[in-house]
Amino acid sequence: MNDWYEVLGVPPSASAEEISAAFTRLVPLERDPNESEDAAEERRLREYAYGVLHDPDSRARYDAERTAASAPERQPVGAAAQSPAPTPKGSGGIPLGPLVGAFGILAAICAVVAVAFVFVSNDDDDGARYPNREDEDYDLEAMRLRDADMPAGFLWTNSVEFTNEEWVPLFFSQEELDDPESVEPEMLSKQRQLEAEGRVRNLLSVYQSEDLGRTLGIFAISTLYADDEHAAESLTLYCGLPVDERRTLEPPPRQIVLPNVGDESAGFIAPGVMSSPLYRETTFCFRTGRIVHAISLASLPGVEDIGLAVRLAEDMENRVQAFYNGEEPPEDANEQEQEEDDGGG
């Protein structure tokens, strides 16, 4: 377990001001374009340490974990010791409106996870299946789900690609965003945290139906990470969704066998991560090299469709394979209509 106090060179009793001062001293705002890989890794560690210790709630959770880790381990007689389950942290509402309001999505995030249902690692040769490329050579749009993959009545609505800087506002309320100067330091800290988590860019796609059914909305997010290790770590947390990935899932995910879905996969059910907090979302995630794909299905409580989430993940993995094979994805109905409108204008 990393000692984030040691990374910033401050004692555990350091005040918030001392932590901020240490971070400012160690990590200049202007990044050296010629920094070595070792220096870059040291900077990322310091950025992550600051992200953990700057926020009072995350610092309190880290302090509790740090204390528990340093306590002597006690092994129950006749049984293996059980690790204490991590306690998830709830966060306030986070409107998606500022960036994706055109989708007509109800904007909220409720971060307490209710049920985790899958996590499985597939020991395939991911270097052969998903060979590494330069950042700009990953076409996340080509990998997204198409109309042909959707259940009856659902169509692709729109997709938006985000850099880390553009992704940051999703973590803040509209009231905070209306006064950007007051939250500028926190927004900068959040951007650094996203970079420390290894995120490079995201693509958010939305699929909607005019008819009411078991599933009310479908969202898909593909997140490109700096490397396989950061992507794999995300899969044990929240798969690149716009929530604080330092929180962990409770209860621990149950394993299932899905050997054909990426390199590894995970899933959970949570209240309103991408939609209204009144809904519950079934989210299935899988990793293809250094990209993590998350498919979330919004529904009313009690009618979650885990099977559909898994099936869509399988279809999306096929889209990823088609991208690597150099195949052109099919056009969706809304794309065709847009092209016709553009041609007629």
Short mmCIF file of C-alpha atoms in Angstrom, two decimals:
data_model
loop_
_atom_site.label_atom_id
_atom_site.label_comp_id
_atom_site.label_asym_id
_atom_site.label_seq_id
_atom_site.Cartn_x
_atom_site.Cartn_y
_atom_site.Cartn_z
CA MET A 1 0.00 0.00 0.00
CA ASN A 2 1.46 3.37 -1.02
CA ASP A 3 2.00 5.90 1.76
CA TRP A 4 0.59 9.05 0.19
CA TYR A 5 1.91 11.21 3.05
CA GLU A 6 5.40 9.96 2.32
CA VAL A 7 4.92 10.62 -1.42
CA LEU A 8 4.21 14.31 -0.65
CA GLY A 9 6.81 14.47 2.12
CA VAL A 10 4.36 15.50 4.86
CA PRO A 11 3.48 13.87 8.19
CA PRO A 12 0.04 12.23 8.70
CA SER A 13 -0.83 15.16 10.99
CA ALA A 14 -0.30 17.70 8.20
CA SER A 15 -3.01 20.30 7.73
CA ALA A 16 -4.84 20.80 4.42
CA GLU A 17 -2.77 23.94 3.84
CA GLU A 18 0.49 22.05 4.40
CA ILE A 19 -0.60 19.32 1.97
CA SER A 20 -1.48 21.91 -0.71
CA ALA A 21 1.81 23.73 -0.15
CA ALA A 22 3.79 20.50 -0.47
CA PHE A 23 1.99 19.58 -3.68
CA THR A 24 2.53 23.05 -5.17
CA ARG A 25 6.23 22.84 -4.30
CA LEU A 26 6.68 19.34 -5.75
CA VAL A 27 4.47 19.56 -8.87
CA PRO A 28 4.76 22.75 -10.92
CA LEU A 29 1.81 23.77 -13.06
CA GLU A 30 3.94 23.77 -16.21
CA ARG A 31 4.90 20.21 -17.12
CA ASP A 32 8.45 19.65 -18.41
CA PRO A 33 8.04 18.36 -21.99
CA ASN A 34 11.38 16.57 -21.68
CA GLU A 35 10.72 14.81 -18.40
CA SER A 36 11.95 11.24 -18.15
CA GLU A 37 9.65 8.27 -17.65
CA ASP A 38 10.79 8.00 -14.03
CA ALA A 39 10.03 11.68 -13.46
CA ALA A 40 6.62 11.30 -15.12
CA GLU A 41 5.77 8.34 -12.87
CA GLU A 42 6.90 10.30 -9.79
CA ARG A 43 4.70 13.23 -10.86
CA ARG A 44 1.69 10.93 -11.38
CA LEU A 45 2.17 9.46 -7.91
CA ARG A 46 2.28 12.93 -6.37
CA GLU A 47 -0.82 14.00 -8.29
CA TYR A 48 -2.70 10.94 -7.11
CA ALA A 49 -1.46 11.44 -3.54
CA TYR A 50 -2.75 15.00 -3.60
CA GLY A 51 -6.08 13.82 -5.00
CA VAL A 52 -6.45 11.42 -2.08
CA LEU A 53 -5.27 13.75 0.70
CA HIS A 54 -6.76 17.02 -0.56
CA ASP A 55 -10.37 15.84 -0.24
CA PRO A 56 -11.35 15.47 3.45
CA ASP A 57 -13.64 12.47 2.87
CA SER A 58 -11.17 10.52 0.74
CA ARG A 59 -8.40 11.37 3.21
CA ALA A 60 -10.50 10.03 6.10
CA ARG A 61 -11.11 6.79 4.19
CA TYR A 62 -7.42 6.50 3.33
CA ASP A 63 -6.41 7.13 6.95
CA ALA A 64 -8.75 4.34 8.06
CA GLU A 65 -7.32 1.96 5.45
CA ARG A 66 -3.77 2.96 6.39
CA THR A 67 -4.44 2.31 10.07
CA ALA A 68 -6.05 -1.06 9.30
CA ALA A 69 -3.13 -2.06 7.08
CA SER A 70 -0.63 -1.32 9.82
CA ALA A 71 -2.58 -3.30 12.46
CA PRO A 72 -1.38 -6.87 13.25
CA GLU A 73 -3.18 -9.50 11.17
CA ARG A 74 -5.29 -11.96 13.18
CA GLN A 75 -6.12 -15.30 11.60
CA PRO A 76 -9.37 -16.95 12.78
CA VAL A 77 -8.96 -20.53 14.00
CA GLY A 78 -10.06 -23.10 11.42
CA ALA A 79 -10.87 -20.61 8.68
CA ALA A 80 -9.12 -18.18 6.36
CA ALA A 81 -9.12 -14.57 7.50
CA GLN A 82 -11.69 -12.44 5.77
CA SER A 83 -10.73 -8.96 4.62
CA PRO A 84 -13.06 -6.21 5.80
CA ALA A 85 -15.35 -5.00 3.04
CA PRO A 86 -14.54 -1.45 1.89
CA THR A 87 -17.13 1.19 2.62
CA PRO A 88 -18.36 3.04 -0.47
CA LYS A 89 -18.76 6.80 -0.33
CA GLY A 90 -21.82 8.58 -1.63
CA SER A 91 -21.38 11.78 -3.60
CA GLY A 92 -23.70 14.60 -4.46
CA GLY A 93 -25.68 15.01 -7.64
CA ILE A 94 -23.52 15.59 -10.71
CA PRO A 95 -25.44 17.04 -13.66
CA LEU A 96 -24.56 15.80 -17.11
CA GLY A 97 -26.50 18.73 -18.55
CA PRO A 98 -23.57 21.14 -19.14
CA LEU A 99 -21.97 18.72 -21.62
CA VAL A 100 -24.61 16.29 -22.80
CA GLY A 101 -27.87 18.11 -22.15
CA ALA A 102 -28.76 17.79 -25.82
CA PHE A 103 -29.28 14.09 -25.20
CA GLY A 104 -32.24 14.83 -22.91
CA ILE A 105 -30.61 12.80 -20.11
CA LEU A 106 -31.75 13.47 -16.57
CA ALA A 107 -28.60 14.69 -14.84
CA ALA A 108 -27.55 13.06 -11.60
CA ILE A 109 -25.04 10.73 -10.04
CA CYS A 110 -25.69 8.73 -6.91
CA ALA A 111 -22.45 6.94 -6.14
CA VAL A 112 -23.47 4.25 -3.62
CA VAL A 113 -23.22 0.89 -5.33
CA ALA A 114 -25.93 -1.61 -4.43
CA VAL A 115 -24.94 -4.87 -6.13
CA ALA A 116 -21.78 -6.03 -7.86
CA PHE A 117 -22.29 -9.08 -10.03
CA VAL A 118 -19.26 -9.96 -12.15
CA PHE A 119 -15.50 -9.87 -12.37
CA VAL A 120 -13.49 -12.30 -14.46
CA SER A 121 -10.06 -12.24 -16.04
CA ASN A 122 -9.54 -13.85 -19.43
CA ASP A 123 -5.99 -15.05 -19.83
CA ASP A 124 -5.84 -14.64 -23.58
CA ASP A 125 -2.90 -13.13 -25.45
CA ASP A 126 -4.27 -9.58 -25.42
CA GLY A 127 -1.16 -8.35 -27.22
CA ALA A 128 -2.33 -10.34 -30.28
CA ARG A 129 -6.04 -9.59 -29.91
CA TYR A 130 -5.70 -5.87 -29.13
CA PRO A 131 -2.22 -4.70 -30.19
CA ASN A 132 -1.03 -1.43 -28.70
CA ARG A 133 -1.27 1.72 -30.85
CA GLU A 134 -0.57 5.41 -30.57
CA ASP A 135 -3.26 7.38 -28.68
CA GLU A 136 -4.54 9.12 -31.81
CA ASP A 137 -4.88 5.82 -33.68
CA TYR A 138 -7.64 4.51 -31.41
CA ASP A 139 -10.99 5.27 -33.07
CA LEU A 140 -13.45 4.99 -30.18
CA GLU A 141 -16.32 6.04 -32.46
CA ALA A 142 -15.70 3.02 -34.70
CA MET A 143 -15.90 0.72 -31.67
CA ARG A 144 -19.25 1.88 -30.32
CA LEU A 145 -22.51 -0.07 -30.48
CA ARG A 146 -24.66 0.39 -33.57
CA ASP A 147 -28.44 0.37 -34.14
CA ALA A 148 -28.15 -3.22 -35.32
CA ASP A 149 -26.88 -4.19 -31.86
CA MET A 150 -29.75 -2.53 -29.99
CA PRO A 151 -32.90 -4.20 -28.65
CA ALA A 152 -36.10 -3.47 -30.56
CA GLY A 153 -37.08 0.20 -30.53
CA PHE A 154 -33.69 1.59 -29.47
CA LEU A 155 -31.62 3.85 -31.73
CA TRP A 156 -28.29 5.62 -31.35
CA THR A 157 -28.91 9.27 -30.41
CA ASN A 158 -25.51 10.90 -30.23
CA SER A 159 -21.90 10.48 -29.14
CA VAL A 160 -19.52 12.98 -27.58
CA GLU A 161 -15.78 12.54 -27.09
CA PHE A 162 -14.19 14.11 -24.01
CA THR A 163 -10.65 14.96 -23.02
CA ASN A 164 -9.86 14.94 -19.30
CA GLU A 165 -10.33 18.70 -19.18
CA GLU A 166 -13.77 18.41 -20.80
CA TRP A 167 -14.70 15.47 -18.54
CA VAL A 168 -14.02 17.42 -15.31
CA PRO A 169 -17.28 19.48 -15.23
CA LEU A 170 -19.33 16.28 -14.90
CA PHE A 171 -18.03 15.97 -11.33
CA PHE A 172 -19.45 19.35 -10.27
CA SER A 173 -22.95 20.67 -9.75
CA GLN A 174 -24.46 23.30 -12.03
CA GLU A 175 -24.42 25.77 -9.12
CA GLU A 176 -20.65 25.29 -8.77
CA LEU A 177 -20.11 25.61 -12.51
CA ASP A 178 -22.01 28.91 -12.51
CA ASP A 179 -19.17 30.34 -10.39
CA PRO A 180 -16.11 28.79 -12.07
CA GLU A 181 -13.56 30.89 -10.19
CA SER A 182 -14.68 29.48 -6.85
CA VAL A 183 -14.12 25.89 -7.97
CA GLU A 184 -11.12 26.42 -10.25
CA PRO A 185 -8.62 24.84 -7.79
CA GLU A 186 -10.89 21.83 -7.27
CA MET A 187 -11.40 21.44 -11.03
CA LEU A 188 -7.65 21.55 -11.61
CA SER A 189 -7.19 18.96 -8.87
CA LYS A 190 -9.84 16.73 -10.46
CA GLN A 191 -8.17 17.02 -13.86
CA ARG A 192 -4.86 15.98 -12.34
CA GLN A 193 -6.58 13.09 -10.61
CA LEU A 194 -8.05 11.88 -13.92
CA GLU A 195 -4.59 12.08 -15.47
CA ALA A 196 -3.11 10.21 -12.49
CA GLU A 197 -5.71 7.49 -13.05
CA GLY A 198 -4.23 7.13 -16.53
CA ARG A 199 -7.25 8.39 -18.46
CA VAL A 200 -6.53 9.79 -21.92
CA ARG A 201 -10.00 10.41 -23.41
CA ASN A 202 -13.56 9.07 -23.35
CA LEU A 203 -16.40 8.56 -25.80
CA LEU A 204 -19.94 8.71 -24.38
CA SER A 205 -22.74 7.32 -26.57
CA VAL A 206 -26.46 7.47 -25.81
CA TYR A 207 -29.22 5.19 -27.13
CA GLN A 208 -32.91 5.93 -26.56
CA SER A 209 -36.32 4.49 -27.35
CA GLU A 210 -39.62 6.27 -27.84
CA ASP A 211 -41.43 3.36 -26.20
CA LEU A 212 -41.43 2.56 -22.50
CA GLY A 213 -40.16 -0.90 -21.69
CA ARG A 214 -38.04 -2.85 -19.25
CA THR A 215 -34.96 -0.78 -20.21
CA LEU A 216 -35.45 3.00 -20.30
CA GLY A 217 -32.08 4.16 -21.59
CA ILE A 218 -28.73 2.75 -22.70
CA PHE A 219 -25.38 4.47 -22.27
CA ALA A 220 -21.95 3.33 -23.41
CA ILE A 221 -18.60 4.82 -22.41
CA SER A 222 -15.26 3.80 -23.88
CA THR A 223 -12.23 5.13 -21.99
CA LEU A 224 -8.71 5.05 -23.41
CA TYR A 225 -6.09 4.68 -20.67
CA ALA A 226 -2.37 5.33 -20.79
CA ASP A 227 -1.57 1.62 -20.46
CA ASP A 228 -3.06 -1.80 -19.72
CA GLU A 229 -2.29 -1.51 -16.01
CA HIS A 230 -4.36 1.65 -15.48
CA ALA A 231 -7.18 0.16 -17.57
CA ALA A 232 -7.18 -3.04 -15.51
CA GLU A 233 -7.26 -1.04 -12.26
CA SER A 234 -10.28 0.91 -13.50
CA LEU A 235 -12.10 -2.37 -14.10
CA THR A 236 -11.94 -3.19 -10.38
CA LEU A 237 -13.57 0.19 -9.61
CA TYR A 238 -16.02 2.09 -11.84
CA CYS A 239 -14.83 1.35 -15.36
CA GLY A 240 -14.29 4.96 -16.42
CA LEU A 241 -17.77 6.24 -15.49
CA PRO A 242 -17.87 9.87 -14.24
CA VAL A 243 -17.63 8.95 -10.55
CA ASP A 244 -14.78 9.00 -8.05
CA GLU A 245 -12.86 5.86 -8.98
CA ARG A 246 -11.04 5.80 -5.64
CA ARG A 247 -14.17 4.28 -4.14
CA THR A 248 -14.46 0.50 -4.25
CA LEU A 249 -17.34 -1.87 -4.83
CA GLU A 250 -19.33 -3.50 -2.05
CA PRO A 251 -20.07 -6.37 -1.91
CA PRO A 252 -17.05 -7.77 -3.80
CA PRO A 253 -17.87 -8.79 -7.38
CA ARG A 254 -18.83 -12.40 -8.07
CA GLN A 255 -16.98 -14.24 -10.80
CA ILE A 256 -18.68 -15.60 -13.89
CA VAL A 257 -17.21 -17.19 -16.98
CA LEU A 258 -17.31 -14.90 -20.03
CA PRO A 259 -14.08 -15.87 -21.79
CA ASN A 260 -15.01 -14.20 -25.08
CA VAL A 261 -15.62 -10.69 -23.73
CA GLY A 262 -12.34 -8.79 -23.82
CA ASP A 263 -9.35 -9.47 -21.61
CA GLU A 264 -11.36 -9.26 -18.39
CA SER A 265 -14.79 -8.06 -17.35
CA ALA A 266 -16.71 -6.69 -14.38
CA GLY A 267 -20.15 -5.40 -13.51
CA PHE A 268 -22.34 -3.78 -10.91
CA ILE A 269 -25.81 -2.37 -10.32
CA ALA A 270 -26.06 1.17 -8.97
CA PRO A 271 -28.71 3.87 -8.55
CA GLY A 272 -28.63 6.46 -11.32
CA VAL A 273 -25.00 6.69 -12.37
CA MET A 274 -25.77 8.07 -15.85
CA SER A 275 -29.46 8.94 -15.48
CA SER A 276 -32.02 9.80 -12.81
CA PRO A 277 -31.23 8.68 -9.23
CA LEU A 278 -34.74 7.19 -9.25
CA TYR A 279 -33.55 4.60 -11.75
CA ARG A 280 -31.15 1.73 -11.28
CA GLU A 281 -28.45 1.03 -13.81
CA THR A 282 -27.01 -2.33 -14.69
CA THR A 283 -23.45 -1.75 -15.85
CA PHE A 284 -21.24 -4.32 -17.56
CA CYS A 285 -17.60 -3.47 -18.32
CA PHE A 286 -14.83 -5.17 -20.23
CA ARG A 287 -11.26 -4.33 -21.19
CA THR A 288 -9.69 -4.59 -24.64
CA GLY A 289 -6.02 -3.80 -24.12
CA ARG A 290 -5.87 -0.29 -22.70
CA ILE A 291 -9.48 0.60 -23.44
CA VAL A 292 -12.28 -0.04 -20.93
CA HIS A 293 -15.84 -0.18 -22.29
CA ALA A 294 -18.83 0.26 -19.97
CA ILE A 295 -22.45 -0.39 -21.00
CA SER A 296 -25.11 0.93 -18.59
CA LEU A 297 -28.82 0.09 -18.82
CA ALA A 298 -31.22 2.36 -16.92
CA SER A 299 -34.40 0.76 -15.60
CA LEU A 300 -36.85 0.94 -12.75
CA PRO A 301 -35.74 -0.96 -9.63
CA GLY A 302 -36.52 -4.66 -9.73
CA VAL A 303 -36.52 -5.11 -13.52
CA GLU A 304 -32.77 -4.90 -14.22
CA ASP A 305 -31.71 -6.79 -17.34
CA ILE A 306 -28.26 -8.27 -16.68
CA GLY A 307 -28.59 -10.57 -19.70
CA LEU A 308 -29.04 -7.64 -22.09
CA ALA A 309 -26.04 -5.83 -20.58
CA VAL A 310 -23.86 -8.89 -21.17
CA ARG A 311 -25.21 -9.39 -24.70
CA LEU A 312 -24.48 -5.75 -25.61
CA ALA A 313 -20.97 -6.15 -24.21
CA GLU A 314 -20.46 -9.15 -26.48
CA ASP A 315 -21.71 -7.13 -29.47
CA MET A 316 -19.45 -4.22 -28.58
CA GLU A 317 -16.45 -6.52 -28.32
CA ASN A 318 -17.27 -7.63 -31.87
CA ARG A 319 -17.19 -3.95 -32.93
CA VAL A 320 -13.76 -3.61 -31.33
CA GLN A 321 -12.52 -6.67 -33.19
CA ALA A 322 -13.90 -5.23 -36.44
CA PHE A 323 -11.96 -2.02 -35.81
CA TYR A 324 -8.73 -3.97 -35.38
CA ASN A 325 -9.55 -5.88 -38.58
CA GLY A 326 -9.91 -2.61 -40.49
CA GLU A 327 -13.65 -3.03 -41.15
CA GLU A 328 -15.89 0.00 -41.61
CA PRO A 329 -18.78 0.15 -39.10
CA PRO A 330 -22.35 0.38 -40.47
CA GLU A 331 -24.17 3.69 -40.42
CA ASP A 332 -27.02 4.32 -38.00
CA ALA A 333 -30.38 5.79 -38.93
CA ASN A 334 -29.62 9.16 -37.33
CA GLU A 335 -26.28 9.31 -39.14
CA GLN A 336 -27.99 8.70 -42.47
CA GLU A 337 -30.60 11.36 -41.76
CA GLN A 338 -27.89 13.83 -40.80
CA GLU A 339 -26.01 13.14 -44.03
CA GLU A 340 -29.22 13.64 -46.05
CA ASP A 341 -29.92 16.92 -44.24
CA ASP A 342 -26.37 18.11 -44.88
CA GLY A 343 -26.60 17.11 -48.53
CA GLY A 344 -29.93 18.83 -48.98
CA GLY A 345 -28.70 22.03 -47.32
#
